[in-house]
Coordinates of C-alpha atoms and ligand atoms in Angstrom, one line a residue:
Y1 CA 0.0 0.1 0.0
A2 CA 2.7 2.2 1.0
K3 CA 4.7 1.5 -2.2
E4 CA 1.2 2.2 -4.4
S5 CA 0.7 5.7 -2.6
G6 CA 4.3 6.6 -3.0
R7 CA 3.9 5.8 -6.9
N8 CA 0.6 7.9 -7.0
Q9 CA 2.5 11.0 -5.1
V10 CA 5.2 10.7 -7.7
Q11 CA 2.7 10.6 -10.5
Y12 CA 1.0 13.8 -8.9
F13 CA 4.0 15.8 -8.5
N14 CA 5.3 15.0 -12.4
S15 CA 1.8 15.9 -13.4
Q16 CA 2.0 19.1 -11.3
I17 CA 5.5 19.9 -12.9
Y18 CA 4.1 19.2 -16.4
A19 CA 1.3 21.7 -16.0
K20 CA 3.6 24.5 -14.9
I21 CA 6.2 23.8 -17.6
E22 CA 3.2 23.9 -19.9
R23 CA 2.1 27.0 -18.8
R24 CA 5.7 28.6 -18.7
I25 CA 5.7 27.7 -22.3
K26 CA 2.4 29.1 -23.6
I27 CA 3.1 32.2 -21.6
E28 CA 6.4 32.7 -23.5
K29 CA 4.8 31.8 -26.8
H30 CA 2.2 34.4 -26.5
L31 CA 4.3 37.2 -24.9
R32 CA 6.7 37.2 -27.9
K33 CA 3.8 38.6 -29.8
A34 CA 1.9 40.8 -27.1
L35 CA 3.5 43.9 -27.9
E36 CA 3.3 44.2 -31.6
R37 CA -0.3 43.1 -31.0
N38 CA -1.2 45.8 -28.6
E39 CA -2.0 43.4 -25.8
F40 CA -0.6 45.4 -22.6
I41 CA -2.6 48.1 -21.1
L42 CA -0.7 50.4 -18.4
M43 CA -3.2 51.0 -15.4
Y44 CA -2.8 53.9 -12.8
Q45 CA -3.2 53.9 -9.1
P46 CA -3.2 57.2 -7.2
Q47 CA -0.7 57.9 -4.3
V48 CA -2.3 60.1 -1.9
N49 CA -0.4 62.7 0.5
L50 CA -2.2 62.4 3.9
L51 CA -1.4 65.9 5.1
E52 CA -3.2 67.7 2.5
N53 CA -5.5 64.9 1.1
Q54 CA -4.0 65.5 -2.3
I55 CA -2.8 63.2 -5.1
I56 CA 0.8 63.5 -5.3
G57 CA 1.5 60.7 -7.8
F58 CA 0.1 57.5 -9.5
E59 CA 1.9 54.3 -9.8
S60 CA 1.5 52.6 -13.3
L61 CA 1.1 48.8 -13.2
I62 CA 0.9 46.9 -16.3
R63 CA -1.7 44.6 -17.6
W64 CA -1.8 41.8 -20.2
E65 CA -4.9 40.9 -21.9
S66 CA -3.9 37.8 -24.3
P67 CA -6.8 36.5 -26.6
E68 CA -5.2 33.0 -25.8
L69 CA -4.9 33.0 -22.1
G70 CA -7.0 35.6 -20.9
R71 CA -5.7 38.2 -18.5
V72 CA -2.3 37.2 -17.1
S73 CA -1.2 38.6 -13.9
P74 CA 2.5 40.8 -14.2
L75 CA 3.5 38.5 -11.1
E76 CA 3.2 35.5 -13.7
F77 CA 4.4 37.3 -16.8
I78 CA 7.2 39.7 -15.6
P79 CA 9.5 36.7 -14.6
V80 CA 9.0 35.0 -17.9
A81 CA 9.7 38.4 -19.6
E82 CA 12.7 38.8 -17.6
E83 CA 14.3 35.1 -18.4
T84 CA 13.4 35.6 -22.2
G85 CA 14.8 39.5 -22.4
L86 CA 11.4 40.2 -23.6
I87 CA 11.3 42.8 -20.6
F88 CA 13.6 45.3 -22.7
P89 CA 11.2 46.1 -25.2
I90 CA 8.2 46.0 -22.6
G91 CA 9.6 47.9 -20.2
K92 CA 10.4 50.6 -22.6
W93 CA 7.2 50.6 -23.7
V94 CA 6.0 51.0 -20.2
L95 CA 8.3 53.8 -19.7
Q96 CA 6.9 55.7 -23.0
E97 CA 3.5 55.2 -22.1
A98 CA 3.8 56.3 -18.4
C99 CA 5.7 59.5 -19.4
R100 CA 3.5 60.3 -22.3
R101 CA 0.4 59.9 -20.0
N102 CA 1.9 62.1 -17.4
K103 CA 2.5 64.9 -19.9
M104 CA -0.7 64.6 -21.2
W105 CA -2.6 65.2 -18.0
Q106 CA -0.5 67.9 -17.1
E107 CA -1.0 69.7 -20.6
L108 CA -4.8 68.9 -19.7
G109 CA -4.3 71.1 -16.8
F110 CA -4.4 68.6 -13.8
P111 CA -1.9 69.2 -10.7
K112 CA 1.7 68.2 -11.7
V113 CA 2.2 64.8 -10.2
T114 CA 4.8 61.9 -10.3
I115 CA 4.4 59.0 -12.4
A116 CA 5.9 56.0 -10.8
V117 CA 7.4 52.8 -13.1
N118 CA 8.5 49.4 -11.6
L119 CA 11.7 48.4 -13.0
S120 CA 12.8 44.8 -13.1
S121 CA 16.2 43.9 -12.1
K122 CA 17.4 43.3 -16.0
Q123 CA 16.2 47.0 -16.6
F124 CA 17.9 48.3 -14.0
Y125 CA 21.4 46.8 -14.9
D126 CA 21.4 47.6 -18.5
H127 CA 23.9 50.1 -19.3
S128 CA 21.5 51.6 -22.0
L129 CA 18.8 52.3 -19.6
K130 CA 19.9 56.0 -18.7
D131 CA 20.0 57.2 -22.4
Q132 CA 16.7 55.2 -23.1
I133 CA 14.9 57.5 -20.2
H134 CA 16.7 60.6 -21.1
S135 CA 15.4 60.1 -25.0
I136 CA 11.9 59.2 -23.6
L137 CA 11.9 62.4 -21.6
L138 CA 12.9 64.5 -24.5
E139 CA 10.3 62.9 -26.8
T140 CA 7.4 63.0 -24.3
G141 CA 8.5 66.7 -22.8
L142 CA 8.1 65.3 -19.5
E143 CA 10.3 67.1 -16.8
P144 CA 12.3 64.5 -14.9
Q145 CA 11.2 65.1 -11.5
Y146 CA 8.0 63.9 -12.6
L147 CA 9.2 60.4 -13.2
E148 CA 9.9 57.8 -10.4
L149 CA 11.5 54.8 -10.7
E150 CA 10.6 52.1 -8.3
I151 CA 13.5 49.7 -7.5
T152 CA 13.4 46.7 -4.9
E153 CA 15.7 45.6 -2.3
S154 CA 16.6 42.3 -4.3
M155 CA 18.0 44.2 -7.2
T156 CA 20.7 46.1 -4.7
M157 CA 22.5 43.0 -4.1
D158 CA 25.4 44.3 -6.0
V159 CA 25.9 47.5 -3.6
Q160 CA 28.3 49.3 -5.3
V161 CA 27.1 49.3 -8.8
A162 CA 23.3 49.8 -7.6
I163 CA 24.7 53.0 -5.5
A164 CA 26.3 54.2 -8.9
T165 CA 23.4 53.7 -11.1
L166 CA 21.0 55.1 -8.5
N167 CA 23.5 58.2 -8.4
S168 CA 23.3 58.4 -12.0
F169 CA 19.5 58.7 -12.1
R170 CA 19.3 61.1 -9.4
N171 CA 21.7 63.3 -11.2
M172 CA 19.5 63.3 -13.9
G173 CA 16.8 64.7 -11.6
L174 CA 14.5 61.7 -11.2
K175 CA 13.0 60.4 -8.2
I176 CA 13.7 57.0 -6.8
A177 CA 11.6 54.5 -4.8
M178 CA 12.5 51.5 -2.6
D179 CA 9.4 49.4 -3.3
D180 CA 7.9 46.3 -1.2
F181 CA 10.5 47.5 1.8
G182 CA 10.8 45.1 4.4
T183 CA 10.5 41.9 2.4
G184 CA 13.7 41.7 0.7
Y185 CA 17.2 41.3 2.3
S186 CA 19.3 44.4 1.8
S187 CA 21.1 45.2 5.1
L188 CA 19.6 48.5 6.9
S189 CA 23.3 49.6 7.0
Y190 CA 23.3 50.2 3.3
L191 CA 20.0 51.8 3.2
K192 CA 21.3 55.1 4.3
E193 CA 24.0 54.7 1.1
F194 CA 21.2 54.3 -1.5
P195 CA 20.5 57.7 -3.0
I196 CA 16.6 57.1 -2.9
H197 CA 13.8 59.5 -2.1
N198 CA 10.8 57.2 -1.3
L199 CA 10.3 54.2 0.9
K200 CA 7.2 52.1 0.1
I201 CA 6.1 49.6 2.8
D202 CA 5.1 46.5 1.4
Q203 CA 1.7 45.5 1.9
S204 CA 1.9 42.4 3.6
F205 CA 3.0 44.5 6.5
V206 CA 0.4 47.2 6.1
K207 CA -2.4 44.7 5.8
D208 CA -4.9 45.0 8.9
I209 CA -2.4 46.9 11.2
S210 CA -5.3 47.9 13.1
T211 CA -6.1 44.3 14.2
N212 CA -2.6 43.1 13.8
S213 CA -0.2 44.3 16.7
T214 CA 2.8 42.8 15.2
N215 CA 2.2 44.2 11.7
A216 CA 1.5 47.8 13.5
A217 CA 4.7 47.5 15.4
I218 CA 6.6 46.6 12.0
V219 CA 5.2 49.5 10.3
N220 CA 5.6 52.0 12.9
T221 CA 9.0 51.2 13.0
I222 CA 9.6 51.5 9.3
I223 CA 8.1 55.1 9.7
T224 CA 10.4 56.2 12.2
L225 CA 13.4 54.7 10.2
A226 CA 12.3 56.4 6.9
R227 CA 11.8 59.7 9.0
N228 CA 15.5 59.3 10.7
L229 CA 16.7 58.9 7.3
K230 CA 14.7 61.8 5.7
L231 CA 12.9 59.7 3.2
V232 CA 9.4 60.1 2.2
V233 CA 7.2 56.8 3.4
I234 CA 4.4 55.5 1.5
A235 CA 2.1 52.7 2.9
E236 CA 1.0 50.1 0.1
G237 CA -2.2 48.1 0.0
V238 CA -4.3 50.5 2.3
E239 CA -7.6 48.8 2.3
N240 CA -9.7 50.0 5.1
V241 CA -10.3 53.3 7.0
N242 CA -9.2 51.8 10.6
D243 CA -5.9 51.0 9.0
L244 CA -5.6 54.5 7.6
Q245 CA -6.3 56.2 10.8
L246 CA -3.7 54.2 12.4
L247 CA -1.0 55.1 9.9
Q248 CA -2.1 58.9 10.3
E249 CA -1.1 58.4 14.1
F250 CA 2.2 56.9 13.0
N251 CA 2.9 60.0 10.8
C252 CA 2.9 58.3 7.6
D253 CA 3.3 60.6 4.4
R254 CA 1.8 59.1 1.9
V255 CA -0.8 56.1 1.2
Q256 CA -1.8 54.1 -1.7
G257 CA -4.5 51.5 -1.8
Y258 CA -7.9 50.0 -2.6
L259 CA -9.5 52.4 -0.1
Y260 CA -8.8 55.4 -2.4
S261 CA -8.6 53.5 -5.7
R262 CA -8.2 50.4 -7.5
P263 CA -5.6 50.7 -10.5
V264 CA -7.6 52.5 -13.3
E265 CA -7.2 52.8 -16.9
A266 CA -6.0 56.4 -18.4
S267 CA -9.4 57.2 -19.5
Q268 CA -10.5 57.4 -15.6
V269 CA -7.7 59.2 -14.4
P270 CA -9.4 62.8 -15.1
D271 CA -12.0 61.8 -12.5
I272 CA -9.6 60.8 -9.9
F273 CA -8.2 64.3 -10.2
A274 CA -11.6 65.7 -10.2
R275 CA -12.4 63.7 -7.2
F276 CA -9.4 65.3 -5.0
A277 CA -9.8 68.5 -6.4
G278 CA -13.3 68.4 -5.0
N279 CA -11.9 67.3 -1.5
Q280 CA -9.7 70.5 -1.6
V281 CA -12.6 72.9 -2.1
N282 CA -14.1 71.6 0.8
M283 CA -11.2 71.7 2.9
D284 CA -10.8 75.4 2.3
E285 CA -14.3 76.6 3.0
Ligands
LIG1 P1 4.1 46.4 -6.8 O1 4.9 47.2 -7.6 O2 4.3 46.2 -5.3 O3 2.6 47.1 -6.9 C1 1.6 47.0 -6.2 C2 0.5 46.0 -6.3 O4 -0.3 45.7 -5.5 C3 -0.3 45.8 -7.6 O5 -0.6 44.6 -7.9 C4 -1.6 46.5 -7.2 O6 -2.7 46.4 -7.9 C5 -1.7 46.1 -5.7 N1 -2.4 46.6 -4.8 C6 -2.5 48.2 -4.9 N2 -3.4 48.6 -3.7 C7 -4.1 47.4 -3.2 C8 -4.6 47.1 -2.0 O7 -5.1 48.0 -1.2 N3 -4.8 45.8 -1.6 C9 -4.4 44.7 -2.5 N4 -4.4 43.6 -2.0 N5 -3.4 45.1 -3.6 C10 -3.1 46.2 -3.8 P2 -0.2 44.1 -9.7 O8 -0.9 45.1 -10.5 O9 -0.7 42.9 -9.7 O10 1.2 44.2 -9.9 C11 2.0 43.2 -9.0 C12 3.4 43.5 -9.2 O11 4.0 43.3 -10.7 C13 4.0 44.8 -9.0 O12 3.9 45.0 -7.6 C14 5.3 45.0 -9.6 O13 6.0 44.1 -8.8 C15 4.9 44.1 -10.8 N6 4.7 44.9 -11.8 C16 3.4 45.8 -12.3 N7 3.6 46.2 -13.3 C17 5.1 46.4 -13.7 C18 5.7 46.8 -14.9 O14 5.3 47.7 -15.5 N8 6.9 46.3 -14.8 C19 7.6 45.7 -13.8 N9 8.8 45.3 -14.3 N10 7.0 45.0 -13.1 C20 5.5 45.3 -12.7
LIG2 MG1 5.6 48.9 -7.3
LIG3 MG1 5.1 47.1 -3.9
LIG4 MG1 5.1 43.7 -5.1

């Protein structure tokens, strides 16, 4: 019986592995044509300044609508794009689209905000990225301080190269944010050496801080750390009012999450601006 069940288990694991490989192959196959077939959409999620209740930026988040596979999460296809090198054209498209949209909103007369773009590790270590961004800013007419690059701790393993690369971006006038902070392995002693502007607390810590005292302690500590390092701190994944109130008590600078808005398509961004413009009027009255 033991032998029999052992064999079944092996078969089970094999079929699991085959399913994964099959999915991976399908994604790669269809991902190769996705850009030329216009299957990507960039969505935008507002970031709100808690003191003034104003929008100070949007994070751009890619979506893939595949006719063959349906909607595929970036958590699934970005790693495939990285492994295959497809991240280079995809990442360039994201930068172009994000800068173009932000400039468009500015020209429509909305308050000037930053557009944040997630970088993958391969992009970050690509020597041509700096020139690419420079060209995109020239082409779109967006000023560099309105583009923010999001990097993660895992991308800074090569500390000296990371510091040099970040310095060159900073000298260009770009903003830099450390994304998913707390989930990586970067040593705290290096954090103060990275020339970054913003620290984004990972949503896994922000989740339920009003009912989870461990998470609350972690978030409070990260906010204090950011303040001491003179970094602007952003809490990601804020979903309810109780969590928001606690973040206000902790003096968190900015928040981003479903409570304010899910990521929206470009066409809905003016509505979001309008919503917050209304808030401002009410507060002034
Ligand atoms: P991220 O950069 O940490 O982005 C935040 C993720 O949290 C987004 O998921 C967003 O939709 C989600 N989120 C925002 N507010 C809430 C909330 O209140 N509750 C919950 N549960 N989730 C919330 P998304 O869009 O699925 O992206 C997942 C990850 O994929 C991103 O994590 C980022 O690492 C990567 N990604 C997305 N777009 C790009 C891109 O253009 N380029 C690259 N290289 N990576 C991207
Ligand atoms: Mg991000
Ligand atoms: Mg994040
Ligand atoms: Mg993340």
